[in-house]
Short mmCIF file of C-alpha atoms and ligand atoms in Angstrom, two decimals:
data_model
loop_
_atom_site.label_atom_id
_atom_site.label_comp_id
_atom_site.label_asym_id
_atom_site.label_seq_id
_atom_site.Cartn_x
_atom_site.Cartn_y
_atom_site.Cartn_z
CA UNK A 21 -14.07 9.74 -55.94
CA UNK A 22 -16.48 11.41 -53.57
CA UNK A 23 -18.34 8.12 -53.21
CA UNK A 24 -15.11 6.35 -52.23
CA UNK A 25 -14.29 8.93 -49.62
CA UNK A 26 -17.83 8.71 -48.31
CA UNK A 27 -17.71 4.98 -47.84
CA UNK A 28 -14.39 5.32 -46.05
CA UNK A 29 -15.88 7.93 -43.73
CA UNK A 30 -18.92 5.78 -43.16
CA UNK A 31 -16.67 2.89 -42.11
CA UNK A 32 -14.85 5.23 -39.79
CA UNK A 33 -18.15 6.22 -38.31
CA UNK A 34 -19.20 2.63 -37.70
CA UNK A 35 -15.93 2.04 -35.92
CA UNK A 36 -16.52 5.20 -33.91
CA UNK A 37 -19.95 4.19 -32.84
CA UNK A 38 -18.75 0.89 -31.46
CA UNK A 39 -15.45 1.78 -29.84
CA UNK A 40 -16.12 5.42 -29.03
CA UNK A 41 -12.62 6.83 -28.83
CA UNK A 42 -12.37 10.34 -27.45
CA UNK A 43 -11.99 12.34 -30.65
CA UNK A 44 -11.42 16.07 -30.73
CA UNK A 45 -14.68 17.87 -31.21
CA UNK A 46 -13.82 19.24 -34.63
CA UNK A 47 -13.23 15.94 -36.40
CA UNK A 48 -16.18 14.37 -34.68
CA UNK A 49 -18.43 17.22 -35.78
CA UNK A 50 -17.00 17.01 -39.26
CA UNK A 51 -18.09 13.39 -39.57
CA UNK A 52 -21.36 14.22 -37.97
CA UNK A 53 -22.16 16.91 -40.54
CA UNK A 54 -21.10 14.62 -43.31
CA UNK A 55 -23.71 12.15 -42.18
CA UNK A 56 -26.42 14.71 -41.79
CA UNK A 57 -25.82 16.03 -45.28
CA UNK A 58 -25.19 12.88 -47.26
CA UNK A 59 -26.26 9.84 -45.30
CA UNK A 60 -29.53 10.59 -43.59
CA UNK A 61 -30.53 6.91 -43.33
CA UNK A 62 -27.24 5.95 -41.81
CA UNK A 63 -27.42 8.86 -39.39
CA UNK A 64 -30.58 7.45 -37.89
CA UNK A 65 -28.88 4.24 -36.83
CA UNK A 66 -25.87 6.14 -35.49
CA UNK A 67 -27.91 8.53 -33.39
CA UNK A 68 -29.36 5.55 -31.55
CA UNK A 69 -25.86 4.68 -30.40
CA UNK A 70 -25.47 8.01 -28.60
CA UNK A 71 -25.33 7.89 -24.85
CA UNK A 72 -28.38 7.26 -22.82
CA UNK A 73 -30.07 10.62 -22.03
CA UNK A 74 -30.68 9.75 -18.38
CA UNK A 75 -27.10 8.68 -17.93
CA UNK A 76 -25.96 11.91 -19.56
CA UNK A 77 -28.09 13.87 -17.16
CA UNK A 78 -26.59 12.02 -14.19
CA UNK A 79 -23.11 12.78 -15.45
CA UNK A 80 -24.02 16.46 -15.87
CA UNK A 81 -25.10 16.55 -12.22
CA UNK A 82 -21.83 14.88 -11.28
CA UNK A 83 -19.70 17.38 -13.20
CA UNK A 84 -21.78 20.29 -11.91
CA UNK A 85 -20.70 19.39 -8.38
CA UNK A 86 -17.00 19.13 -8.96
CA UNK A 87 -14.27 21.45 -10.13
CA UNK A 88 -10.75 20.66 -11.19
CA UNK A 89 -7.51 22.28 -10.18
CA UNK A 90 -5.94 20.96 -13.40
CA UNK A 91 -8.27 21.62 -16.33
CA UNK A 92 -12.07 21.56 -16.18
CA UNK A 93 -13.78 18.37 -17.30
CA UNK A 94 -14.49 18.99 -20.94
CA UNK A 95 -17.89 17.34 -20.88
CA UNK A 96 -19.60 19.19 -23.69
CA UNK A 97 -23.31 18.47 -23.77
CA UNK A 98 -23.41 18.69 -27.57
CA UNK A 99 -21.08 15.71 -27.80
CA UNK A 100 -21.98 12.07 -27.22
CA UNK A 101 -21.36 11.53 -23.50
CA UNK A 102 -19.88 8.13 -24.27
CA UNK A 103 -16.88 9.93 -25.72
CA UNK A 104 -16.41 12.23 -22.75
CA UNK A 105 -13.17 12.04 -20.85
CA UNK A 106 -13.14 9.11 -18.46
CA UNK A 107 -16.48 7.67 -19.60
CA UNK A 108 -17.08 4.22 -21.09
CA UNK A 109 -20.41 2.92 -22.35
CA UNK A 110 -21.66 -0.54 -23.16
CA UNK A 111 -22.51 -1.75 -26.66
CA UNK A 112 -26.24 -1.92 -26.13
CA UNK A 113 -28.51 0.18 -28.29
CA UNK A 114 -29.12 2.44 -25.30
CA UNK A 115 -25.40 3.05 -24.70
CA UNK A 116 -25.41 3.00 -20.94
CA UNK A 117 -22.48 4.36 -19.00
CA UNK A 118 -20.48 1.45 -17.56
CA UNK A 119 -17.37 3.16 -16.24
CA UNK A 120 -16.23 6.47 -14.82
CA UNK A 121 -12.48 6.62 -14.50
CA UNK A 122 -11.05 9.97 -13.40
CA UNK A 123 -8.11 9.30 -11.07
CA UNK A 124 -5.49 12.02 -10.43
CA UNK A 125 -7.74 14.64 -12.03
CA UNK A 126 -7.50 17.38 -9.38
CA UNK A 127 -11.22 17.08 -8.69
CA UNK A 128 -12.74 18.72 -5.62
CA UNK A 129 -16.37 18.96 -4.55
CA UNK A 130 -18.86 16.25 -3.64
CA UNK A 131 -20.00 12.99 -5.13
CA UNK A 132 -23.51 13.89 -6.26
CA UNK A 133 -26.22 11.33 -5.52
CA UNK A 134 -27.13 11.25 -9.23
CA UNK A 135 -24.35 8.70 -9.81
CA UNK A 136 -26.75 6.24 -8.20
CA UNK A 137 -28.88 6.47 -11.32
CA UNK A 138 -26.08 5.01 -13.43
CA UNK A 139 -27.45 1.53 -12.96
CA UNK A 140 -25.10 -0.15 -15.40
CA UNK A 141 -21.99 1.30 -13.79
CA UNK A 142 -19.44 -1.45 -13.23
CA UNK A 143 -16.35 0.65 -12.47
CA UNK A 144 -16.06 3.88 -10.53
CA UNK A 145 -12.52 5.17 -10.07
CA UNK A 146 -12.21 8.65 -8.57
CA UNK A 147 -9.05 7.86 -6.64
CA UNK A 148 -6.39 10.44 -5.84
CA UNK A 149 -8.54 13.56 -6.04
CA UNK A 150 -9.72 16.04 -3.40
CA UNK A 151 -13.36 15.01 -3.24
CA UNK A 152 -15.08 15.50 0.12
CA UNK A 153 -18.40 15.21 1.89
CA UNK A 154 -20.33 12.02 2.62
CA UNK A 155 -20.91 9.18 0.21
CA UNK A 156 -24.51 9.36 -1.08
CA UNK A 157 -26.87 7.23 1.02
CA UNK A 158 -27.83 4.09 -0.84
CA UNK A 159 -24.82 4.30 -3.14
CA UNK A 160 -23.84 0.65 -2.82
CA UNK A 161 -27.26 -0.90 -3.09
CA UNK A 162 -28.26 1.32 -6.04
CA UNK A 163 -25.12 0.49 -7.99
CA UNK A 164 -25.78 -3.22 -8.04
CA UNK A 165 -23.71 -3.85 -11.19
CA UNK A 166 -20.61 -2.27 -9.69
CA UNK A 167 -17.52 -4.47 -9.71
CA UNK A 168 -14.72 -2.04 -8.93
CA UNK A 169 -14.99 0.92 -6.59
CA UNK A 170 -11.87 2.99 -5.98
CA UNK A 171 -12.36 6.19 -4.01
CA UNK A 172 -8.98 6.02 -2.27
CA UNK A 173 -6.96 9.13 -1.48
CA UNK A 174 -9.77 11.67 -1.20
CA UNK A 175 -11.36 13.43 1.78
CA UNK A 176 -14.72 11.66 1.90
CA UNK A 177 -16.16 11.67 5.41
CA UNK A 178 -19.10 10.28 7.35
CA UNK A 179 -20.37 6.71 7.71
CA UNK A 180 -20.32 4.08 4.98
CA UNK A 181 -23.79 3.90 3.41
CA UNK A 182 -24.17 0.15 3.83
CA UNK A 183 -27.85 -0.59 4.30
CA UNK A 184 -28.91 -3.23 6.73
CA UNK A 185 -30.09 -6.57 5.42
CA UNK A 186 -33.76 -7.17 4.75
CA UNK A 187 -35.67 -8.53 7.71
CA UNK A 188 -37.11 -11.32 5.61
CA UNK A 189 -33.62 -12.79 5.33
CA UNK A 190 -33.63 -12.60 1.54
CA UNK A 191 -30.21 -12.01 0.08
CA UNK A 192 -29.33 -9.78 -2.83
CA UNK A 193 -26.29 -10.51 -4.94
CA UNK A 194 -23.68 -7.79 -5.52
CA UNK A 195 -20.98 -8.54 -8.12
CA UNK A 196 -18.45 -6.14 -6.58
CA UNK A 197 -14.95 -7.64 -6.30
CA UNK A 198 -12.74 -4.67 -5.40
CA UNK A 199 -13.45 -1.97 -2.84
CA UNK A 200 -10.77 0.59 -2.07
CA UNK A 201 -11.87 3.35 0.28
CA UNK A 202 -8.45 3.79 1.84
CA UNK A 203 -6.96 7.14 2.83
CA UNK A 204 -10.14 9.12 3.41
CA UNK A 205 -11.84 10.53 6.52
CA UNK A 206 -14.54 7.87 6.75
CA UNK A 207 -15.79 6.78 10.16
CA UNK A 208 -18.37 4.70 12.00
CA UNK A 209 -18.81 0.96 12.23
CA UNK A 210 -18.87 -1.49 9.35
CA UNK A 211 -21.96 -3.41 10.37
CA UNK A 212 -22.18 -7.15 10.01
CA UNK A 213 -25.81 -7.07 8.90
CA UNK A 214 -25.15 -4.93 5.83
CA UNK A 215 -27.02 -6.25 2.83
CA UNK A 216 -24.19 -5.18 0.55
CA UNK A 217 -21.40 -6.95 2.39
CA UNK A 218 -23.47 -10.09 2.84
CA UNK A 219 -24.33 -10.15 -0.83
CA UNK A 220 -20.83 -9.36 -2.09
CA UNK A 221 -19.85 -12.97 -2.39
CA UNK A 222 -17.25 -12.28 -5.12
CA UNK A 223 -15.29 -9.79 -3.05
CA UNK A 224 -11.56 -10.25 -3.59
CA UNK A 225 -10.03 -7.07 -2.20
CA UNK A 226 -11.27 -4.79 0.56
CA UNK A 227 -9.14 -1.85 1.65
CA UNK A 228 -10.38 0.64 4.25
CA UNK A 229 -6.91 1.47 5.55
CA UNK A 230 -6.15 4.94 6.87
CA UNK A 231 -9.62 6.17 7.89
CA UNK A 232 -11.29 6.51 11.31
CA UNK A 233 -13.49 3.43 11.37
CA UNK A 234 -14.52 2.15 14.79
CA UNK A 235 -16.18 -0.96 16.20
CA UNK A 236 -14.87 -4.46 15.65
CA UNK A 237 -12.99 -5.74 12.60
CA UNK A 238 -15.67 -6.79 10.09
CA UNK A 239 -14.55 -10.40 9.89
CA UNK A 240 -18.01 -11.62 8.88
CA UNK A 241 -16.88 -10.91 5.32
CA UNK A 242 -14.92 -14.12 5.50
CA UNK A 243 -18.21 -15.97 5.91
CA UNK A 244 -19.91 -14.47 2.85
CA UNK A 245 -16.94 -13.85 0.56
CA UNK A 246 -14.75 -16.90 0.55
CA UNK A 247 -12.56 -15.65 -2.32
CA UNK A 248 -11.20 -12.71 -0.33
CA UNK A 249 -7.54 -12.27 -1.08
CA UNK A 250 -6.63 -8.88 0.39
CA UNK A 251 -7.98 -7.33 3.56
CA UNK A 252 -6.59 -4.06 4.85
CA UNK A 253 -8.03 -2.58 8.06
CA UNK A 254 -4.80 -0.89 9.17
CA UNK A 255 -4.60 2.66 10.51
CA UNK A 256 -8.13 3.03 11.89
CA UNK A 257 -9.73 2.97 15.34
CA UNK A 258 -11.04 -0.58 15.23
CA UNK A 259 -11.16 -2.09 18.73
CA UNK A 260 -11.69 -5.45 20.40
CA UNK A 261 -9.93 -8.70 19.63
CA UNK A 262 -8.66 -10.02 16.33
CA UNK A 263 -11.52 -12.27 15.23
CA UNK A 264 -11.04 -16.00 14.68
CA UNK A 265 -13.36 -15.79 11.65
CA UNK A 266 -10.54 -14.24 9.62
CA UNK A 267 -9.20 -17.79 9.41
CA UNK A 268 -12.14 -18.62 7.13
CA UNK A 269 -10.75 -16.42 4.37
CA UNK A 270 -8.65 -19.32 3.20
CA UNK A 271 -7.48 -17.53 0.01
CA UNK A 272 -6.10 -14.59 1.96
CA UNK A 273 -2.68 -13.44 0.87
CA UNK A 274 -2.60 -10.03 2.56
CA UNK A 275 -3.97 -9.31 6.01
CA UNK A 276 -3.24 -5.93 7.54
CA UNK A 277 -4.85 -4.73 10.74
CA UNK A 278 -2.01 -2.99 12.58
CA UNK A 279 -2.33 0.50 14.05
CA UNK A 280 -5.78 0.14 15.56
CA UNK A 281 -6.86 -0.36 19.16
CA UNK A 282 -6.98 -4.13 18.87
CA UNK A 283 -5.87 -6.36 21.70
CA UNK A 284 -5.40 -10.04 22.46
CA UNK A 285 -3.51 -12.75 20.68
CA UNK A 286 -3.30 -13.52 17.00
CA UNK A 287 -5.95 -16.22 16.63
CA UNK A 288 -4.76 -19.76 15.95
CA UNK A 289 -7.02 -20.07 12.89
CA UNK A 290 -4.81 -17.60 11.04
CA UNK A 291 -2.10 -20.25 10.84
CA UNK A 292 -4.21 -22.34 8.53
CA UNK A 293 -4.01 -19.56 5.91
CA UNK A 294 -1.49 -21.28 3.70
CA UNK A 295 -1.39 -18.54 1.04
CA UNK A 296 -0.76 -15.67 3.43
CA UNK A 297 2.11 -13.51 2.23
CA UNK A 298 1.74 -10.34 4.26
CA UNK A 299 0.73 -10.17 7.89
CA UNK A 300 0.51 -6.87 9.68
CA UNK A 301 -1.21 -7.39 13.01
CA UNK A 302 -0.99 -6.47 16.65
CA UNK A 303 -0.42 -9.12 19.33
CA UNK A 304 2.42 -11.32 20.56
CA UNK A 305 4.33 -13.32 17.99
CA UNK A 306 2.94 -16.84 18.14
CA UNK A 307 5.44 -19.65 18.74
CA UNK A 308 4.20 -21.57 15.69
CA UNK A 309 4.44 -18.61 13.28
CA UNK A 310 6.69 -20.88 11.18
CA UNK A 311 3.57 -22.63 9.87
CA UNK A 312 3.03 -19.58 7.66
CA UNK A 313 5.78 -20.60 5.31
CA UNK A 314 4.51 -18.46 2.41
CA UNK A 315 4.97 -15.26 4.39
CA UNK A 316 6.94 -12.65 2.51
CA UNK A 317 6.30 -9.78 4.88
CA UNK A 318 5.77 -9.90 8.61
CA UNK A 319 5.14 -6.58 10.27
CA UNK A 320 4.38 -6.67 13.95
CA UNK A 321 5.93 -3.35 14.88
CA UNK A 322 4.73 -1.04 17.65
CA UNK A 323 2.59 -3.74 19.24
CA UNK A 324 3.81 -3.89 22.83
CA UNK A 325 4.63 -7.54 22.06
CA UNK A 326 6.60 -9.51 24.62
CA UNK A 327 8.56 -12.76 24.53
CA UNK A 328 11.36 -13.68 22.18
CA UNK A 329 11.66 -14.17 18.44
CA UNK A 330 10.14 -17.64 17.98
CA UNK A 331 12.64 -20.24 16.73
CA UNK A 332 10.03 -21.42 14.21
CA UNK A 333 10.15 -18.06 12.40
CA UNK A 334 13.28 -19.39 10.71
CA UNK A 335 10.96 -21.68 8.69
CA UNK A 336 9.44 -18.64 7.00
CA UNK A 337 12.14 -18.77 4.38
CA UNK A 338 10.20 -16.62 1.91
CA UNK A 339 10.42 -13.61 4.18
CA UNK A 340 11.59 -10.46 2.42
CA UNK A 341 10.64 -8.00 5.11
CA UNK A 342 10.65 -8.57 8.86
CA UNK A 343 9.70 -5.65 11.05
CA UNK A 344 9.47 -6.17 14.82
CA UNK A 345 10.51 -2.64 15.75
CA UNK A 346 9.27 -0.99 18.97
CA UNK A 347 8.06 -3.86 21.09
CA UNK A 348 9.15 -5.37 24.37
CA UNK A 349 10.80 -8.43 22.85
CA UNK A 350 13.85 -9.83 24.60
CA UNK A 351 16.23 -12.76 24.84
CA UNK A 352 19.39 -13.45 22.90
CA UNK A 353 19.34 -13.25 19.12
CA UNK A 354 22.42 -15.39 18.60
CA UNK A 355 20.25 -18.49 19.10
CA UNK A 356 18.01 -17.61 16.20
CA UNK A 357 18.92 -19.24 12.89
CA UNK A 358 18.87 -16.28 10.51
CA UNK A 359 20.77 -18.31 7.90
CA UNK A 360 17.55 -19.84 6.57
CA UNK A 361 16.17 -16.42 5.62
CA UNK A 362 18.06 -16.07 2.36
CA UNK A 363 15.45 -13.78 0.78
CA UNK A 364 15.38 -11.31 3.64
CA UNK A 365 15.99 -7.80 2.39
CA UNK A 366 14.89 -5.58 5.31
CA UNK A 367 15.29 -6.52 8.96
CA UNK A 368 14.18 -4.19 11.72
CA UNK A 369 14.54 -5.40 15.31
CA UNK A 370 15.11 -1.91 16.72
CA UNK A 371 13.76 -0.60 20.03
CA UNK A 372 13.32 -3.85 21.90
CA UNK A 373 15.25 -5.40 24.79
CA UNK A 374 17.42 -7.95 23.03
CA UNK A 375 20.56 -8.94 24.94
CA UNK A 376 23.73 -10.88 24.16
CA UNK A 377 26.13 -10.49 21.27
CA UNK A 378 25.16 -8.96 17.95
CA UNK A 379 24.15 -12.12 16.03
CA UNK A 380 26.77 -13.03 13.41
CA UNK A 381 24.33 -15.34 11.64
CA UNK A 382 22.37 -12.37 10.37
CA UNK A 383 25.27 -11.60 8.05
CA UNK A 384 24.64 -14.84 6.20
CA UNK A 385 21.33 -13.45 4.84
CA UNK A 386 22.86 -12.41 1.54
CA UNK A 387 19.90 -10.36 0.27
CA UNK A 388 19.89 -7.86 3.14
CA UNK A 389 19.83 -4.21 2.12
CA UNK A 390 18.77 -2.71 5.47
CA UNK A 391 19.44 -3.80 9.04
CA UNK A 392 18.34 -2.03 12.18
CA UNK A 393 19.29 -3.22 15.66
CA UNK A 394 19.18 0.23 17.28
CA UNK A 395 17.87 0.68 20.81
CA UNK A 396 18.58 -2.74 22.33
CA UNK A 397 21.12 -4.06 24.84
CA UNK A 398 23.41 -5.86 22.45
CA UNK A 399 27.09 -6.36 23.17
CA UNK A 400 30.08 -7.69 21.23
CA UNK A 401 31.77 -6.45 18.09
CA UNK A 402 30.95 -6.04 14.43
CA UNK A 403 31.91 -9.24 12.65
CA UNK A 404 34.04 -9.11 9.46
CA UNK A 405 31.27 -11.23 7.89
CA UNK A 406 29.21 -8.07 7.36
CA UNK A 407 31.38 -7.42 4.30
CA UNK A 408 29.69 -10.35 2.58
CA UNK A 409 26.46 -8.37 2.39
CA UNK A 410 27.05 -6.84 -1.00
CA UNK A 411 23.72 -5.00 -1.12
CA UNK A 412 23.76 -3.54 2.36
CA UNK A 413 22.98 0.16 2.20
CA UNK A 414 21.47 0.91 5.62
CA UNK A 415 22.96 -0.21 8.94
CA UNK A 416 21.89 1.12 12.30
CA UNK A 417 22.89 -0.32 15.65
CA UNK A 418 22.97 2.87 17.73
CA UNK A 419 22.16 2.82 21.42
CA UNK A 420 23.57 -0.60 22.31
CA UNK A 421 26.76 -1.62 24.10
CA UNK A 422 29.03 -2.67 21.25
CA UNK A 423 32.78 -2.31 21.64
CA UNK A 424 35.83 -1.83 19.41
CA UNK A 425 35.08 1.16 17.21
CA UNK A 426 38.47 0.78 15.57
CA UNK A 427 37.55 -2.72 14.42
CA UNK A 428 34.03 -1.66 13.38
CA UNK A 429 35.23 1.16 11.13
CA UNK A 430 38.02 -0.80 9.54
CA UNK A 431 35.57 -3.56 8.65
CA UNK A 432 32.65 -1.41 7.51
CA UNK A 433 34.76 0.87 5.31
CA UNK A 434 34.73 -1.82 2.63
CA UNK A 435 30.92 -2.13 2.47
CA UNK A 436 30.69 -0.43 -0.88
CA UNK A 437 26.91 0.12 -1.04
CA UNK A 438 26.61 1.44 2.50
CA UNK A 439 24.93 4.86 2.42
CA UNK A 440 23.69 5.18 6.01
CA UNK A 441 25.66 4.12 9.08
CA UNK A 442 24.21 4.96 12.48
CA UNK A 443 26.41 3.73 15.31
CA UNK A 444 25.92 6.44 17.94
CA UNK A 445 25.79 5.57 21.64
CA UNK A 446 28.16 2.60 21.63
CA UNK A 447 31.89 2.19 22.14
CA UNK A 448 31.77 4.25 25.35
CA UNK A 449 35.02 5.94 26.40
CA UNK A 450 37.01 4.34 23.58
CA UNK A 451 39.74 6.21 21.77
CA UNK A 452 39.58 6.40 18.00
CA UNK A 453 42.57 7.11 15.83
CA UNK A 454 42.47 10.52 14.17
CA UNK A 455 45.15 9.58 11.66
CA UNK A 456 44.11 10.03 8.04
CA UNK A 457 45.71 6.71 7.09
CA UNK A 458 43.38 4.92 9.46
CA UNK A 459 40.98 4.44 6.52
CA UNK A 460 41.80 3.15 3.03
CA UNK A 461 41.82 5.64 0.13
CA UNK A 462 38.48 4.33 -1.17
CA UNK A 463 36.83 3.90 2.23
CA UNK A 464 33.03 4.18 2.52
CA UNK A 465 32.60 5.18 -1.16
CA UNK A 466 28.84 5.75 -0.87
CA UNK A 467 28.35 6.80 2.73
CA UNK A 468 26.01 9.80 2.93
CA UNK A 469 24.84 9.70 6.54
CA UNK A 470 27.23 8.87 9.36
CA UNK A 471 26.44 9.15 13.08
CA UNK A 472 28.83 8.32 15.92
CA UNK A 473 27.55 10.83 18.49
CA UNK A 474 26.84 10.27 22.16
CA UNK A 475 29.70 7.84 22.77
CA UNK A 476 32.11 9.90 24.93
CA UNK A 477 34.82 9.08 22.38
CA UNK A 478 38.25 10.48 23.13
CA UNK A 479 40.67 12.12 20.72
CA UNK A 480 40.70 14.77 17.99
CA UNK A 481 38.22 15.23 15.19
CA UNK A 482 39.49 12.50 12.88
CA UNK A 483 41.25 13.52 9.69
CA UNK A 484 39.98 10.32 8.03
CA UNK A 485 36.50 11.84 7.79
CA UNK A 486 37.86 13.69 4.75
CA UNK A 487 37.98 10.40 2.90
CA UNK A 488 34.23 9.99 2.97
CA UNK A 489 33.64 11.63 -0.41
CA UNK A 490 29.85 11.14 -0.48
CA UNK A 491 29.13 12.37 3.05
CA UNK A 492 26.12 14.69 3.42
CA UNK A 493 25.21 14.42 7.10
CA UNK A 494 27.59 13.85 10.01
CA UNK A 495 26.71 13.56 13.70
CA UNK A 496 29.62 13.73 16.13
CA UNK A 497 27.66 15.33 18.95
CA UNK A 498 28.23 14.64 22.64
CA UNK A 499 31.68 13.13 22.34
CA UNK A 500 34.61 14.15 24.44
CA UNK A 501 36.42 16.37 22.01
CA UNK A 502 35.24 14.87 18.79
C1 NAG B 17 -4.52 -0.09 0.94
O1 NAG B 17 -4.39 1.24 0.55
C2 NAG B 17 -3.23 1.90 1.02
C3 NAG B 17 -3.25 3.32 0.52
O2 NAG B 17 -4.32 4.04 1.02
C4 NAG B 17 -2.01 1.17 0.49
O3 NAG B 17 -0.84 1.76 1.02
C5 NAG B 17 -2.07 -0.29 0.92
O4 NAG B 17 -0.98 -0.99 0.35
C6 NAG B 17 -3.36 -0.92 0.43
N1 NAG B 17 -3.45 -2.26 0.95
C7 NAG B 17 -3.41 -3.35 0.19
C8 NAG B 17 -3.55 -4.64 0.87
O5 NAG B 17 -3.29 -3.29 -1.02
C1 NAG B 18 2.02 -2.63 27.27
O1 NAG B 18 1.72 -3.77 28.07
C2 NAG B 18 1.82 -3.54 29.47
C3 NAG B 18 1.55 -4.84 30.21
O2 NAG B 18 1.33 -5.90 29.40
C4 NAG B 18 0.83 -2.46 29.89
O3 NAG B 18 0.98 -2.19 31.26
C5 NAG B 18 1.10 -1.21 29.08
O4 NAG B 18 0.12 -0.24 29.37
C6 NAG B 18 1.07 -1.50 27.59
N1 NAG B 18 1.45 -0.30 26.86
C7 NAG B 18 0.74 0.15 25.85
C8 NAG B 18 1.26 1.39 25.21
O5 NAG B 18 -0.27 -0.39 25.45
C1 NAG B 19 38.89 -4.98 17.14
O1 NAG B 19 38.46 -5.48 15.88
C2 NAG B 19 39.48 -5.82 15.00
C3 NAG B 19 38.85 -6.21 13.69
O2 NAG B 19 37.93 -7.22 13.85
C4 NAG B 19 40.31 -6.94 15.59
O3 NAG B 19 41.38 -7.26 14.74
C5 NAG B 19 40.83 -6.53 16.95
O4 NAG B 19 41.49 -7.62 17.56
C6 NAG B 19 39.70 -6.05 17.82
N1 NAG B 19 40.22 -5.52 19.07
C7 NAG B 19 39.83 -5.98 20.25
C8 NAG B 19 40.45 -5.27 21.44
O5 NAG B 19 39.02 -6.87 20.40
#
């Protein structure tokens, strides 16, 4: 009986030593004692599987330099460090630490340089904590087995510790494929002669968005790492032109570099990127943008771009999101063939200088959920076709010169999903009926935000407003009496 139980426990222990689940201390200790008392020979082989003492020491330094606002890291030195929270080890007899994964753990403090001694580390994920201070010098070159580094959403500051390449021109190989340093306080230039970047030929994703990096966009990566799929440089202080070399990253699906101090045109080479799905860049919209037919998201907002919406953009029939807000684009929109953009869900052409009638063709894009034309010089009336947009929930065309508020309201009242309607600063000096029967009993069933201010409308505060059962915010300001 006892023998049977023992062999069962021994099997458990073998399983433990290979997969190392995080067991509560008590049951782990229970098994441990069992071994010590009854299976001394077996214990010897098990003890060899305990975590590497040097690695444990490095981890102790790490934990000694951080604290948690949630619960302290329960890294008890009398327990195998391979079973500590967030730690994974390899299967070798020395049980080296291969991964530290502690995202969203409320950690503050610094990243101690001892992590550099974890030579077998292949994954380091400390994202979404409150860690601060500089990254240890030499971090990247010391961790030359690292494949995934995610330090995003912390407060790390200072320069990136990317050593310069050896003078002798010899190249080291770095297996890293994912680097996410986004949303920190990092700064300085990302130098082209960094040994790490040159040797990271497997790099697939590189995100340094939302920091304070300066200098030029590090496009040389596209020379060393031809598999690059995602590049995000947005929201930094990068300056200079958008480099042609980016066109060499022929597997690129996401390229984001907006909100920097970049200038110049979008380089022609970018059009050869046939797999590009997301483009977020400064610069004028190129006439042949339609060559990027895989594009799902085009964001060129707040770019000081001039010209018109290129006719060829209609070929980008995979577009889901088109954002050209806050530029100096002009011309008439009624010439543009929106009808090809059947996947378009969000369209923002606000704050430009578009003229002519509100384009009816836009209402043939059946997937639209949000449309913004606000802050242009558009004329004409709302077309009854808008009712065909069954998913439309946001519509803003304020600050234009549209006419016929009576027509607009009687049409829009049957857009059942509409939750935001901003039509202020239009319909100047028109009179709107105040009669309750002006709207149908089930008018605007989901409208929460409604703005018709600034239009010098005449008449009484309309009784039909009472019919908007879901209304939460109403702007009637700066009208005559209304
Ligand atoms: C880069 O990280 C930011 C968060 O810091 C995220 O919003 C963005 O989508 C990421 N970029 C890519 C290309 O995944
Ligand atoms: C926009 O471009 C014009 C001329 O091209 C320039 O004068 C102006 O300073 C630019 N504005 C910004 C905010 O860059
Ligand atoms: C206002 O719009 C309605 C609905 O489209 C239309 O029937 C009416 O003729 C329009 N009025 C004017 C003056 O254009």
